[in-house]
Amino acid sequence: MRKKIKSYLVFTSLWYRLGVYLALPLVISGLGFLIERGLAGGGLIIVTVLLPMAEIISDVWLFGGIQTKDSLRLEYLKASGHGREIIRTALEMDLLRKLLSGIGILALFSLVLAVGKGELPEAAGVQGFGILVYLALLSYLVSTLGTFLSRYGSLLWINMVVGYGAMILALLGIFLLGLAEYILIIDILFAIFGFLMSVVAVKAAMKRVERSYYDE
């Protein structure tokens, strides 16, 4: 695992890490608490909706443009015999980081919110837990889909446009909470969709990388 983490960190600058691991959770959670003060229940929704947009926009400084024909971002890795393995590992670790970040931010936000209201987390029950898992999976699925699409361009505005579309898609996904009695089934379906989208995202990027080795 340490080797995999190192492969991922090769692509991340200090500013990117500070932004993704510190600024992103603080800003999104702060906005969530602000919304919650004026609209009960709105905080969790805004966090779920904003997470994909933040992930998609930030990807422009990580793997942005990797799927474009003229991408030069990874040229230096061709000098290494392990270049392709490093790239694949980094792509997979980035998706894992997105998933864990979403789960962590949403879980911590919900916990702080519950404690602030004097409610015990256990009181949410199985359905409450299922809803939290659904929001995390929804955020991840939309984020991965948006990241996959935005990597066909290398400009920030493209990521922003895709990010806005991801927000709308995530907001539409919130309406499925009306089927809360089936939340566990929905969680399983979204977990499957998320896994399949992850495979597609990695394969698409690696296909472009493989072709670049032959200057196609």
Backbone as a chain_set.jsonl record, in Angstrom:
{"seq": "MRKKIKSYLVFTSLWYRLGVYLALPLVISGLGFLIERGLAGGGLIIVTVLLPMAEIISDVWLFGGIQTKDSLRLEYLKASGHGREIIRTALEMDLLRKLLSGIGILALFSLVLAVGKGELPEAAGVQGFGILVYLALLSYLVSTLGTFLSRYGSLLWINMVVGYGAMILALLGIFLLGLAEYILIIDILFAIFGFLMSVVAVKAAMKRVERSYYDE", "coords": {"N": [[0.826, -1.207, 0.0], [2.0, 1.186, 0.705], [3.684, 1.688, -1.434], [1.814, 2.12, -3.447], [0.596, 4.455, -2.563], [2.761, 6.206, -2.751], [3.086, 6.232, -5.514], [0.81, 7.592, -6.24], [1.2, 10.076, -4.983], [3.221, 11.117, -6.495], [2.072, 12.605, -8.491], [0.883, 14.716, -7.236], [1.027, 18.021, -6.042], [2.282, 20.093, -3.338], [0.503, 22.192, -2.889], [-1.794, 21.21, -4.061], [-2.392, 19.059, -2.382], [-2.87, 20.408, 0.036], [-5.102, 21.83, -0.715], [-7.015, 19.832, -1.411], [-7.072, 18.041, 0.795], [-7.378, 19.672, 3.013], [-8.456, 22.419, 2.611], [-10.707, 21.902, 0.927], [-12.494, 20.078, 2.453], [-13.007, 21.772, 4.684], [-14.118, 24.166, 3.597], [-16.394, 23.226, 2.163], [-17.801, 21.897, 4.213], [-18.186, 24.063, 5.916], [-19.9, 25.692, 4.376], [-22.027, 23.955, 4.302], [-22.87, 23.863, 7.026], [-23.613, 26.508, 7.258], [-25.8, 26.681, 5.498], [-27.449, 24.874, 6.785], [-28.224, 26.219, 9.063], [-30.166, 27.949, 8.147], [-31.879, 26.324, 6.764], [-33.149, 23.46, 7.731], [-31.751, 20.278, 7.343], [-30.841, 20.892, 4.883], [-28.126, 21.267, 4.824], [-26.681, 18.823, 4.654], [-27.428, 18.032, 2.134], [-26.368, 20.071, 0.494], [-23.646, 19.672, 0.895], [-23.317, 17.145, -0.247], [-23.913, 17.736, -2.903], [-22.021, 19.673, -3.622], [-19.556, 18.421, -3.341], [-18.907, 16.668, -5.636], [-18.528, 18.633, -7.656], [-16.344, 20.113, -6.671], [-14.365, 18.125, -6.681], [-14.18, 17.518, -9.404], [-13.373, 19.947, -10.576], [-10.906, 20.329, -9.262], [-9.454, 18.28, -10.363], [-8.289, 19.15, -12.683], [-5.782, 20.029, -12.096], [-4.466, 17.761, -11.591], [-4.941, 15.184, -13.136], [-5.933, 16.365, -15.371], [-6.859, 16.593, -18.759], [-5.646, 14.237, -19.501], [-6.765, 12.382, -21.182], [-6.775, 13.522, -23.645], [-5.722, 13.851, -27.067], [-3.358, 15.251, -27.575], [-2.01, 15.398, -25.173], [0.635, 16.197, -23.013], [1.274, 15.753, -20.492], [2.195, 13.437, -19.205], [4.564, 12.683, -20.351], [7.172, 12.452, -19.315], [7.167, 10.109, -17.853], [7.507, 8.077, -19.592], [10.104, 7.446, -19.743], [10.598, 5.648, -17.816], [10.547, 2.221, -16.975], [8.525, 1.385, -15.433], [6.549, 3.136, -15.828], [3.85, 2.976, -16.891], [2.615, 1.329, -15.01], [2.818, 2.907, -12.735], [1.195, 5.082, -13.434], [-1.338, 3.832, -13.746], [-1.742, 2.867, -11.129], [-1.79, 5.286, -9.739], [-4.087, 6.488, -10.823], [-6.07, 4.718, -9.915], [-5.743, 4.969, -7.138], [-6.443, 7.615, -6.824], [-9.184, 7.568, -7.312], [-9.971, 5.974, -5.175], [-9.269, 7.661, -3.111], [-11.085, 9.751, -3.583], [-13.514, 8.449, -2.982], [-13.168, 7.701, -0.243], [-12.757, 10.232, 0.86], [-15.23, 11.459, 0.372], [-16.945, 9.825, 1.921], [-15.807, 10.227, 4.46], [-16.042, 13.057, 4.866], [-18.838, 13.473, 4.698], [-19.741, 11.756, 6.735], [-18.472, 12.821, 9.028], [-19.525, 15.393, 8.995], [-22.245, 14.831, 9.388], [-22.105, 13.66, 11.93], [-21.129, 15.754, 13.581], [-23.205, 17.52, 13.219], [-25.348, 16.089, 14.339], [-24.517, 15.811, 17.012], [-24.428, 18.499, 17.703], [-27.116, 19.077, 17.722], [-27.882, 17.658, 19.827], [-28.461, 15.012, 19.474], [-28.19, 11.457, 19.426], [-25.914, 9.583, 17.475], [-26.55, 6.879, 17.052], [-29.241, 6.857, 17.001], [-30.186, 7.212, 14.504], [-30.485, 4.825, 13.189], [-30.795, 1.89, 10.995], [-31.84, 2.729, 8.542], [-31.149, 5.449, 8.502], [-28.369, 5.234, 8.432], [-28.131, 3.946, 5.99], [-29.017, 5.956, 4.281], [-27.0, 7.855, 4.566], [-24.838, 6.425, 3.499], [-25.802, 6.177, 0.913], [-25.765, 8.875, 0.035], [-23.026, 9.337, 0.032], [-22.201, 7.477, -1.904], [-23.629, 8.41, -4.113], [-22.474, 10.947, -4.459], [-19.857, 10.126, -5.055], [-20.216, 8.577, -7.416], [-21.239, 10.477, -9.255], [-19.14, 12.281, -9.21], [-17.011, 10.713, -10.236], [-17.976, 10.113, -12.798], [-18.132, 12.717, -13.859], [-15.425, 13.471, -13.682], [-14.266, 11.646, -15.441], [-15.419, 12.506, -17.901], [-14.487, 15.175, -18.05], [-11.765, 14.889, -18.436], [-11.309, 14.65, -21.096], [-10.767, 17.074, -21.989], [-8.542, 19.878, -21.502], [-8.718, 22.29, -20.281], [-9.55, 24.676, -17.739], [-12.135, 25.794, -17.746], [-13.669, 23.869, -18.965], [-13.751, 21.81, -17.082], [-15.171, 23.202, -15.146], [-17.68, 23.616, -16.354], [-18.516, 20.95, -16.686], [-18.519, 20.34, -14.002], [-20.648, 21.92, -13.007], [-22.737, 20.647, -14.301], [-22.552, 18.193, -13.019], [-23.318, 18.894, -10.455], [-26.051, 19.429, -10.828], [-26.918, 16.893, -11.6], [-26.333, 15.424, -9.269], [-28.066, 16.702, -7.531], [-30.521, 15.949, -8.597], [-30.357, 13.269, -8.003], [-30.81, 13.291, -5.311], [-33.526, 13.194, -4.993], [-34.188, 10.538, -4.985], [-34.197, 9.816, -2.399], [-36.723, 9.801, -1.585], [-37.513, 7.267, -1.766], [-36.804, 5.943, 0.537], [-37.37, 3.654, 2.018], [-36.402, 1.614, 0.534], [-33.71, 1.883, 0.637], [-31.361, 0.374, 1.123], [-31.237, -1.43, -1.001], [-30.97, 0.391, -3.075], [-28.504, 1.455, -2.373], [-26.816, -0.71, -2.886], [-27.099, -0.941, -5.666], [-26.047, 1.532, -6.497], [-23.474, 1.266, -5.577], [-22.541, -0.723, -7.275], [-22.808, 0.594, -9.758], [-21.015, 2.669, -9.286], [-18.601, 1.267, -9.068], [-18.374, 0.168, -11.663], [-18.217, 2.537, -13.154], [-15.821, 3.486, -12.215], [-14.03, 1.59, -13.225], [-14.335, 2.074, -15.975], [-13.393, 4.731, -16.105], [-10.661, 4.477, -15.398], [-9.763, 2.69, -17.368], [-10.219, 4.17, -19.728], [-8.463, 6.337, -19.436], [-6.015, 4.949, -19.303], [-5.978, 3.747, -21.798], [-5.512, 5.915, -23.477], [-3.006, 6.599, -22.528], [-1.518, 4.295, -23.174], [-1.638, 4.416, -25.978], [-0.212, 6.708, -26.384], [2.375, 5.902, -26.035], [3.038, 4.898, -28.415], [2.929, 7.036, -29.948], [0.429, 7.734, -30.999]], "CA": [[0.0, 0.0, 0.0], [2.882, 2.355, 0.754], [4.14, 1.908, -2.807], [0.691, 2.674, -4.187], [0.441, 5.84, -2.119], [3.867, 6.961, -3.336], [2.784, 6.397, -6.938], [-0.211, 8.637, -6.329], [1.763, 11.354, -4.557], [4.089, 11.616, -7.566], [1.303, 13.536, -9.319], [0.266, 15.762, -6.416], [1.902, 19.053, -5.488], [1.938, 20.467, -1.966], [-0.696, 23.038, -2.919], [-2.937, 20.343, -4.362], [-2.714, 18.306, -1.153], [-3.473, 21.326, 0.999], [-6.434, 22.177, -1.201], [-7.922, 18.681, -1.394], [-7.174, 17.408, 2.119], [-7.662, 20.634, 4.078], [-9.371, 23.488, 2.215], [-11.957, 21.365, 0.386], [-13.425, 19.661, 3.518], [-13.367, 22.895, 5.538], [-14.997, 25.088, 2.882], [-17.679, 22.573, 1.877], [-18.493, 21.686, 5.492], [-18.602, 25.383, 6.39], [-21.096, 26.074, 3.616], [-23.095, 23.063, 4.742], [-23.371, 24.334, 8.318], [-24.272, 27.797, 7.016], [-27.112, 26.373, 4.917], [-28.228, 24.161, 7.803], [-28.778, 27.205, 10.002], [-31.367, 28.546, 7.563], [-32.757, 25.288, 6.209], [-32.859, 22.176, 8.373], [-31.609, 19.182, 6.403], [-30.242, 21.386, 3.643], [-26.67, 21.22, 4.913], [-26.187, 17.541, 4.143], [-27.674, 18.025, 0.695], [-25.417, 20.967, -0.17], [-22.332, 19.023, 0.939], [-23.36, 16.073, -1.241], [-23.95, 18.319, -4.246], [-20.805, 20.434, -3.892], [-18.387, 17.537, -3.374], [-18.507, 16.289, -7.004], [-18.03, 19.79, -8.395], [-15.008, 20.412, -6.168], [-13.456, 17.067, -7.143], [-14.01, 17.629, -10.858], [-12.565, 21.134, -10.865], [-9.539, 20.137, -8.766], [-8.765, 17.279, -11.18], [-7.557, 19.809, -13.763], [-4.395, 20.178, -11.644], [-3.924, 16.435, -11.314], [-4.932, 14.391, -14.369], [-6.683, 17.084, -16.39], [-6.38, 16.472, -20.125], [-4.904, 12.99, -19.718], [-7.391, 11.606, -22.253], [-6.708, 14.256, -24.903], [-4.752, 13.288, -28.007], [-2.089, 15.972, -27.548], [-1.567, 15.574, -23.794], [2.065, 16.019, -22.756], [1.399, 15.735, -19.038], [2.84, 12.235, -18.688], [5.667, 12.312, -21.23], [8.392, 12.098, -18.582], [7.05, 8.76, -17.301], [7.87, 7.108, -20.617], [11.506, 7.09, -19.545], [10.647, 4.607, -16.793], [9.937, 0.951, -17.338], [7.349, 1.203, -14.57], [5.688, 4.296, -16.055], [2.443, 2.626, -17.047], [2.135, 0.808, -13.731], [2.7, 4.059, -11.829], [0.018, 5.85, -13.839], [-2.542, 3.067, -13.41], [-1.88, 2.868, -9.673], [-2.173, 6.636, -9.323], [-5.489, 6.682, -11.215], [-6.9, 3.928, -8.996], [-5.65, 5.561, -5.806], [-7.2, 8.872, -6.839], [-10.595, 7.222, -7.163], [-10.142, 5.522, -3.793], [-9.212, 8.875, -2.281], [-12.368, 10.441, -3.762], [-14.536, 7.704, -2.244], [-12.919, 7.827, 1.194], [-12.962, 11.64, 1.232], [-16.666, 11.694, 0.416], [-17.49, 9.13, 3.094], [-15.299, 10.885, 5.661], [-16.618, 14.399, 5.009], [-20.277, 13.353, 4.975], [-19.92, 11.126, 8.049], [-18.069, 13.778, 10.059], [-20.509, 16.475, 8.972], [-23.471, 14.307, 10.009], [-21.828, 13.451, 13.345], [-21.073, 17.069, 14.229], [-24.566, 18.072, 13.167], [-26.163, 15.348, 15.303], [-24.065, 16.186, 18.356], [-24.842, 19.879, 17.917], [-28.556, 19.076, 17.988], [-28.121, 16.839, 21.009], [-28.981, 13.72, 19.063], [-27.209, 10.378, 19.413], [-25.775, 9.007, 16.13], [-27.194, 5.567, 16.957], [-30.686, 7.028, 16.861], [-30.534, 7.256, 13.083], [-30.903, 3.493, 12.787], [-30.3, 1.304, 9.751], [-32.255, 3.569, 7.418], [-30.322, 6.655, 8.527], [-27.043, 4.837, 7.969], [-28.27, 3.665, 4.563], [-29.123, 7.243, 3.583], [-25.661, 8.447, 4.57], [-24.058, 5.659, 2.523], [-26.312, 6.548, -0.411], [-25.263, 10.204, -0.318], [-21.598, 9.186, -0.275], [-22.098, 6.773, -3.187], [-24.136, 9.334, -5.127], [-21.424, 11.943, -4.666], [-18.722, 9.466, -5.703], [-20.589, 8.186, -8.773], [-21.323, 11.686, -10.077], [-17.778, 12.808, -9.275], [-16.228, 9.869, -11.135], [-18.506, 10.34, -14.138], [-17.705, 14.053, -14.278], [-13.976, 13.445, -13.86], [-14.044, 10.905, -16.685], [-15.783, 13.356, -19.032], [-13.667, 16.388, -18.099], [-10.392, 14.571, -18.845], [-11.197, 14.752, -22.549], [-10.355, 18.451, -22.226], [-7.437, 20.243, -20.617], [-8.908, 23.668, -19.844], [-10.302, 24.8, -16.489], [-13.553, 26.095, -17.966], [-14.344, 22.612, -19.293], [-14.014, 21.167, -15.791], [-16.212, 23.966, -14.454], [-18.963, 23.317, -17.001], [-18.855, 19.578, -16.29], [-18.809, 20.399, -12.572], [-22.011, 22.428, -12.826], [-23.634, 19.568, -14.711], [-22.502, 17.173, -11.965], [-24.14, 19.404, -9.347], [-27.453, 19.225, -11.188], [-27.163, 15.451, -11.564], [-26.353, 15.017, -7.867], [-29.298, 17.239, -6.948], [-31.612, 15.073, -9.052], [-30.216, 12.016, -7.278], [-31.346, 13.474, -3.958], [-34.952, 12.857, -4.999], [-34.354, 9.108, -4.728], [-34.391, 9.622, -0.963], [-38.159, 9.575, -1.397], [-37.686, 5.81, -1.71], [-35.924, 5.591, 1.66], [-37.643, 2.298, 2.515], [-35.61, 0.694, -0.29], [-32.396, 2.515, 0.567], [-30.283, -0.619, 1.076], [-31.186, -1.924, -2.382], [-30.437, 1.502, -3.863], [-27.074, 1.526, -2.046], [-26.129, -1.793, -3.603], [-27.09, -0.583, -7.084], [-25.124, 2.647, -6.7], [-22.121, 0.738, -5.367], [-22.203, -1.425, -8.523], [-22.617, 1.618, -10.786], [-19.785, 3.381, -8.957], [-17.472, 0.391, -9.408], [-18.287, 0.093, -13.117], [-17.758, 3.832, -13.642], [-14.399, 3.555, -11.855], [-13.31, 0.761, -14.204], [-14.365, 2.805, -17.246], [-12.535, 5.912, -15.984], [-9.261, 4.052, -15.422], [-9.472, 2.092, -18.677], [-10.184, 5.231, -20.735], [-7.21, 7.07, -19.261], [-4.896, 4.066, -19.643], [-5.994, 3.54, -23.25], [-4.829, 7.067, -24.06], [-1.605, 6.49, -22.125], [-0.925, 3.226, -23.974], [-1.503, 4.892, -27.347], [0.816, 7.746, -26.414], [3.683, 5.234, -26.106], [3.284, 4.636, -29.824], [2.737, 8.336, -30.619], [-0.841, 7.755, -31.735]], "C": [[0.862, 1.26, 0.0], [3.376, 2.713, -0.639], [3.05, 2.549, -3.649], [0.478, 4.146, -3.844], [1.53, 6.719, -2.718], [3.625, 7.222, -4.819], [1.764, 7.515, -7.147], [0.374, 10.011, -6.011], [2.717, 11.949, -5.58], [3.389, 12.719, -8.357], [0.75, 14.729, -8.544], [1.307, 16.736, -5.89], [1.462, 19.348, -4.057], [0.649, 21.276, -1.931], [-1.946, 22.215, -3.216], [-3.361, 19.576, -3.112], [-3.379, 19.194, -0.122], [-4.905, 21.663, 0.585], [-7.429, 21.046, -1.037], [-8.136, 18.117, 0.009], [-7.561, 18.372, 3.235], [-8.734, 21.648, 3.672], [-10.725, 22.95, 1.762], [-12.92, 20.912, 1.493], [-13.909, 20.837, 4.369], [-14.372, 23.819, 4.859], [-16.372, 24.467, 2.645], [-18.476, 22.338, 3.16], [-19.004, 23.012, 6.051], [-19.852, 25.864, 5.692], [-22.292, 25.222, 4.029], [-23.709, 23.511, 6.051], [-24.105, 25.665, 8.169], [-25.676, 27.59, 6.463], [-28.019, 25.729, 5.953], [-28.881, 25.115, 8.791], [-30.077, 27.814, 9.473], [-32.365, 27.535, 7.04], [-32.366, 23.939, 6.781], [-32.838, 21.05, 7.343], [-30.935, 19.585, 5.102], [-28.731, 21.283, 3.631], [-26.084, 19.956, 4.306], [-26.348, 17.458, 2.627], [-26.641, 18.882, -0.036], [-24.009, 20.376, -0.171], [-22.253, 17.939, -0.123], [-23.262, 16.61, -2.656], [-22.649, 19.032, -4.607], [-19.552, 19.563, -4.013], [-17.974, 17.134, -4.801], [-17.922, 17.459, -7.78], [-16.605, 20.124, -7.974], [-13.991, 19.393, -6.67], [-13.171, 17.194, -8.637], [-13.137, 18.818, -11.22], [-11.121, 20.928, -10.429], [-8.75, 19.151, -9.621], [-7.968, 17.905, -12.317], [-6.092, 19.991, -13.401], [-3.745, 18.829, -11.329], [-3.801, 15.615, -12.602], [-5.687, 15.08, -15.498], [-6.056, 16.946, -17.763], [-5.664, 15.175, -20.436], [-5.478, 12.177, -20.874], [-7.409, 12.344, -23.593], [-5.582, 13.701, -25.773], [-3.382, 13.937, -27.882], [-1.561, 16.203, -26.136], [-0.076, 15.272, -23.645], [2.335, 15.845, -21.264], [2.241, 14.571, -18.515], [4.057, 11.799, -19.503], [6.89, 11.819, -20.456], [8.35, 10.681, -18.025], [7.427, 7.69, -18.328], [9.315, 6.647, -20.463], [11.664, 5.961, -18.533], [9.938, 3.346, -17.279], [8.678, 0.666, -16.538], [6.336, 2.328, -14.774], [4.222, 3.983, -16.105], [1.835, 2.114, -15.733], [1.911, 1.94, -12.733], [1.443, 4.86, -12.141], [-1.267, 5.135, -13.442], [-2.799, 3.081, -11.903], [-2.354, 4.225, -9.172], [-3.636, 6.928, -9.656], [-6.426, 5.942, -10.264], [-6.898, 4.524, -7.598], [-6.412, 6.873, -5.723], [-8.683, 8.615, -6.668], [-10.893, 6.743, -5.741], [-10.144, 6.712, -2.847], [-10.521, 9.654, -2.37], [-13.464, 9.779, -2.923], [-14.378, 7.889, -0.736], [-13.137, 9.256, 1.681], [-14.445, 11.944, 1.361], [-17.312, 11.066, 1.637], [-17.085, 9.858, 4.373], [-15.947, 12.235, 5.905], [-18.092, 14.323, 5.383], [-20.537, 12.757, 6.356], [-19.583, 12.103, 9.166], [-19.057, 14.929, 10.146], [-21.78, 16.037, 9.696], [-23.287, 14.138, 11.515], [-21.831, 14.769, 14.113], [-22.458, 17.693, 14.291], [-25.449, 17.412, 14.212], [-25.806, 15.721, 16.731], [-24.506, 17.607, 18.69], [-26.327, 19.999, 18.244], [-28.912, 18.243, 19.207], [-28.702, 15.488, 20.687], [-27.86, 12.685, 19.082], [-27.128, 9.787, 18.004], [-26.493, 7.673, 15.971], [-28.682, 5.674, 16.688], [-31.122, 7.013, 15.392], [-31.004, 5.897, 12.58], [-30.331, 3.056, 11.462], [-30.636, 2.195, 8.559], [-31.409, 4.843, 7.344], [-28.917, 6.375, 8.025], [-27.063, 4.596, 6.46], [-28.346, 4.941, 3.74], [-27.763, 7.918, 3.488], [-24.761, 7.752, 3.549], [-24.5, 6.027, 1.106], [-25.762, 7.891, -0.864], [-23.788, 10.148, -0.695], [-21.411, 8.519, -1.632], [-22.578, 7.636, -4.345], [-23.07, 10.361, -5.484], [-20.255, 11.337, -5.433], [-19.031, 9.133, -7.17], [-20.61, 9.399, -9.703], [-19.937, 12.301, -10.27], [-16.925, 12.032, -10.272], [-16.669, 10.04, -12.58], [-18.025, 11.684, -14.682], [-16.209, 14.125, -14.534], [-13.615, 12.758, -15.168], [-14.312, 11.79, -17.903], [-14.843, 14.551, -19.17], [-12.245, 16.119, -18.572], [-10.212, 14.518, -20.357], [-10.877, 16.191, -22.96], [-9.269, 18.807, -21.232], [-7.55, 21.661, -20.071], [-9.823, 23.724, -18.625], [-11.792, 25.006, -16.73], [-14.346, 24.835, -18.314], [-14.702, 21.867, -18.007], [-15.127, 21.877, -15.04], [-17.588, 23.673, -15.031], [-19.433, 21.915, -16.614], [-19.227, 19.542, -14.808], [-20.212, 20.897, -12.278], [-23.042, 21.365, -13.223], [-23.701, 18.477, -13.66], [-23.345, 17.6, -10.762], [-25.617, 19.151, -9.607], [-27.814, 17.745, -11.101], [-27.245, 14.933, -10.128], [-27.636, 15.493, -7.186], [-30.504, 16.399, -7.349], [-31.579, 13.746, -8.304], [-30.759, 12.085, -5.865], [-32.811, 13.042, -3.881], [-35.198, 11.364, -4.766], [-34.515, 8.817, -3.235], [-35.867, 9.47, -0.619], [-38.48, 8.094, -1.338], [-36.832, 5.244, -0.572], [-36.155, 4.173, 2.178], [-36.866, 1.239, 1.721], [-34.141, 1.11, -0.349], [-31.246, 1.514, 0.471], [-30.116, -1.206, -0.329], [-30.57, -0.859, -3.287], [-28.933, 1.645, -3.618], [-26.277, 0.487, -2.832], [-26.013, -1.458, -5.09], [-26.077, 0.525, -7.362], [-23.676, 2.217, -6.473], [-21.638, 0.025, -6.635], [-21.925, -0.416, -9.636], [-21.3, 2.375, -10.556], [-18.558, 2.579, -9.329], [-17.279, 0.339, -10.921], [-17.762, 1.402, -13.708], [-16.278, 4.014, -13.345], [-13.555, 2.788, -12.863], [-13.226, 1.481, -15.546], [-13.397, 3.983, -17.215], [-11.055, 5.542, -16.08], [-8.887, 3.5, -16.792], [-9.354, 3.154, -19.765], [-8.873, 6.004, -20.661], [-6.016, 6.22, -19.688], [-4.838, 3.774, -21.144], [-5.268, 4.672, -23.95], [-3.334, 7.018, -23.756], [-0.891, 5.453, -22.982], [-0.683, 3.7, -25.408], [-0.406, 5.936, -27.448], [2.215, 7.147, -26.505], [4.055, 4.943, -27.562], [3.016, 5.865, -30.681], [1.497, 8.361, -31.482], [-1.716, 8.897, -31.229]], "O": [[0.513, 2.268, -0.616], [3.478, 3.889, -0.989], [3.328, 3.422, -4.472], [0.214, 4.971, -4.718], [1.263, 7.842, -3.144], [3.924, 8.306, -5.321], [1.848, 8.281, -8.107], [0.075, 10.991, -6.692], [2.997, 13.147, -5.545], [4.033, 13.652, -8.835], [0.205, 15.656, -9.144], [2.341, 16.33, -5.359], [0.4, 18.905, -3.62], [-0.195, 21.077, -1.057], [-3.022, 22.491, -2.685], [-4.552, 19.461, -2.823], [-4.344, 18.786, 0.524], [-5.8, 21.769, 1.424], [-8.553, 21.26, -0.582], [-9.257, 17.757, 0.37], [-8.022, 17.941, 4.292], [-9.789, 21.731, 4.302], [-11.768, 23.469, 2.159], [-14.078, 21.329, 1.476], [-15.082, 20.896, 4.736], [-15.365, 24.213, 5.47], [-17.396, 25.103, 2.895], [-19.687, 22.555, 3.189], [-20.109, 23.084, 6.59], [-20.766, 26.384, 6.333], [-23.422, 25.707, 4.096], [-24.933, 23.541, 6.185], [-25.091, 25.921, 8.861], [-26.627, 28.238, 6.9], [-29.218, 26.005, 5.995], [-29.97, 24.843, 9.296], [-30.974, 28.154, 10.244], [-33.548, 27.837, 6.886], [-31.372, 23.344, 6.367], [-33.781, 20.885, 6.57], [-30.511, 18.736, 4.317], [-28.115, 21.218, 2.567], [-25.118, 20.006, 3.544], [-25.51, 16.885, 1.931], [-26.103, 18.471, -1.063], [-23.262, 20.558, -1.132], [-21.246, 17.82, -0.82], [-22.606, 16.014, -3.51], [-22.221, 19.001, -5.761], [-18.603, 19.926, -4.707], [-16.797, 17.249, -5.142], [-16.928, 17.297, -8.488], [-15.751, 20.387, -8.821], [-12.877, 19.76, -7.044], [-12.037, 16.998, -9.074], [-12.26, 18.71, -12.077], [-10.201, 21.313, -11.151], [-7.519, 19.172, -9.614], [-7.067, 17.267, -12.863], [-5.244, 20.097, -14.287], [-2.609, 18.773, -10.857], [-2.697, 15.381, -13.095], [-6.044, 14.434, -16.484], [-4.854, 17.158, -17.922], [-5.123, 15.021, -21.532], [-4.769, 11.376, -21.482], [-7.988, 11.856, -24.564], [-4.607, 13.148, -25.263], [-2.36, 13.274, -28.058], [-0.752, 17.104, -25.919], [0.409, 14.232, -24.09], [3.487, 15.796, -20.833], [2.922, 14.703, -17.499], [4.527, 10.671, -19.361], [7.566, 10.883, -20.885], [9.402, 10.104, -17.749], [7.64, 6.531, -17.971], [9.705, 5.599, -20.98], [12.743, 5.383, -18.409], [8.88, 3.404, -17.905], [7.867, -0.181, -16.912], [5.386, 2.466, -14.004], [3.421, 4.641, -15.442], [0.693, 2.427, -15.397], [0.936, 1.934, -11.982], [0.714, 5.268, -11.237], [-2.175, 5.742, -12.875], [-3.93, 3.282, -11.458], [-3.211, 4.309, -8.293], [-4.343, 7.546, -8.86], [-7.456, 6.479, -9.857], [-7.94, 4.578, -6.944], [-6.965, 7.209, -4.676], [-9.368, 9.354, -5.961], [-11.937, 7.067, -5.175], [-10.927, 6.763, -1.898], [-11.014, 10.161, -1.363], [-14.238, 10.455, -2.245], [-15.344, 8.198, -0.039], [-13.641, 9.47, 2.783], [-14.88, 12.591, 2.313], [-18.128, 11.695, 2.31], [-17.911, 10.081, 5.258], [-16.359, 12.531, 7.026], [-18.543, 15.029, 6.285], [-21.442, 13.195, 7.066], [-20.323, 12.206, 10.145], [-19.389, 15.389, 11.239], [-22.324, 16.777, 10.515], [-24.195, 14.434, 12.291], [-22.458, 14.883, 15.166], [-22.834, 18.312, 15.286], [-26.215, 18.09, 14.898], [-26.688, 15.923, 17.565], [-24.91, 17.889, 19.818], [-26.743, 20.913, 18.957], [-30.08, 18.13, 19.58], [-29.364, 14.876, 21.526], [-26.71, 13.007, 18.785], [-28.163, 9.514, 17.395], [-26.991, 7.361, 14.889], [-29.314, 4.729, 16.215], [-32.3, 6.821, 15.09], [-31.819, 5.816, 11.66], [-29.497, 3.742, 10.87], [-29.807, 2.388, 7.67], [-31.002, 5.265, 6.261], [-28.341, 7.173, 7.286], [-26.141, 4.986, 5.743], [-27.808, 5.007, 2.635], [-27.415, 8.486, 2.453], [-24.013, 8.407, 2.822], [-23.67, 6.171, 0.209], [-25.339, 8.037, -2.011], [-23.351, 10.825, -1.625], [-20.566, 8.939, -2.422], [-22.002, 7.6, -5.432], [-22.799, 10.612, -6.659], [-19.723, 11.958, -6.353], [-18.21, 9.377, -8.053], [-20.065, 9.352, -10.806], [-19.604, 12.78, -11.354], [-16.197, 12.629, -11.065], [-15.836, 10.105, -13.484], [-17.569, 11.776, -15.822], [-15.769, 14.764, -15.49], [-12.758, 13.235, -15.912], [-13.509, 11.816, -18.836], [-14.446, 14.903, -20.281], [-11.581, 17.032, -19.064], [-9.093, 14.36, -20.846], [-10.734, 16.484, -24.147], [-9.092, 18.116, -20.229], [-6.607, 22.18, -19.473], [-10.751, 22.926, -18.493], [-12.622, 24.459, -16.004], [-15.533, 24.732, -18.005], [-15.814, 21.358, -17.862], [-15.938, 21.234, -14.373], [-18.553, 23.5, -14.287], [-20.595, 21.714, -16.259], [-20.131, 18.811, -14.404], [-20.894, 20.363, -11.402], [-24.075, 21.206, -12.572], [-24.76, 17.897, -13.423], [-24.002, 16.774, -10.13], [-26.347, 18.713, -8.717], [-28.876, 17.384, -10.595], [-28.104, 14.114, -9.801], [-28.217, 14.78, -6.369], [-31.402, 16.164, -6.541], [-32.622, 13.163, -8.005], [-31.127, 11.064, -5.284], [-33.279, 12.584, -2.838], [-36.303, 10.972, -4.39], [-34.917, 7.72, -2.847], [-36.222, 9.065, 0.488], [-39.568, 7.699, -0.919], [-36.215, 4.188, -0.715], [-35.237, 3.556, 2.719], [-36.696, 0.11, 2.181], [-33.418, 0.734, -1.273], [-30.252, 1.787, -0.202], [-28.998, -1.447, -0.784], [-29.752, -1.165, -4.155], [-28.176, 1.925, -4.547], [-25.207, 0.776, -3.369], [-24.964, -1.664, -5.701], [-25.337, 0.465, -8.344], [-22.76, 2.745, -7.104], [-20.476, 0.152, -7.022], [-20.943, -0.542, -10.367], [-20.572, 2.679, -11.5], [-17.583, 3.128, -9.842], [-16.155, 0.452, -11.409], [-16.964, 1.389, -14.645], [-15.557, 4.626, -14.132], [-12.507, 3.261, -13.303], [-12.172, 1.496, -16.181], [-12.666, 4.214, -18.178], [-10.287, 6.218, -16.764], [-7.817, 3.807, -17.317], [-8.487, 3.055, -20.633], [-8.249, 6.291, -21.683], [-5.108, 6.712, -20.358], [-3.755, 3.576, -21.694], [-4.507, 4.447, -24.891], [-2.503, 7.348, -24.602], [0.215, 5.699, -23.463], [0.366, 3.414, -25.985], [0.26, 6.043, -28.478], [3.14, 7.797, -26.993], [5.227, 4.766, -27.895], [2.893, 5.798, -31.904], [1.5, 8.937, -32.57], [-2.829, 9.086, -31.72]]}, "num_chains": 1, "name": "protein.A"}
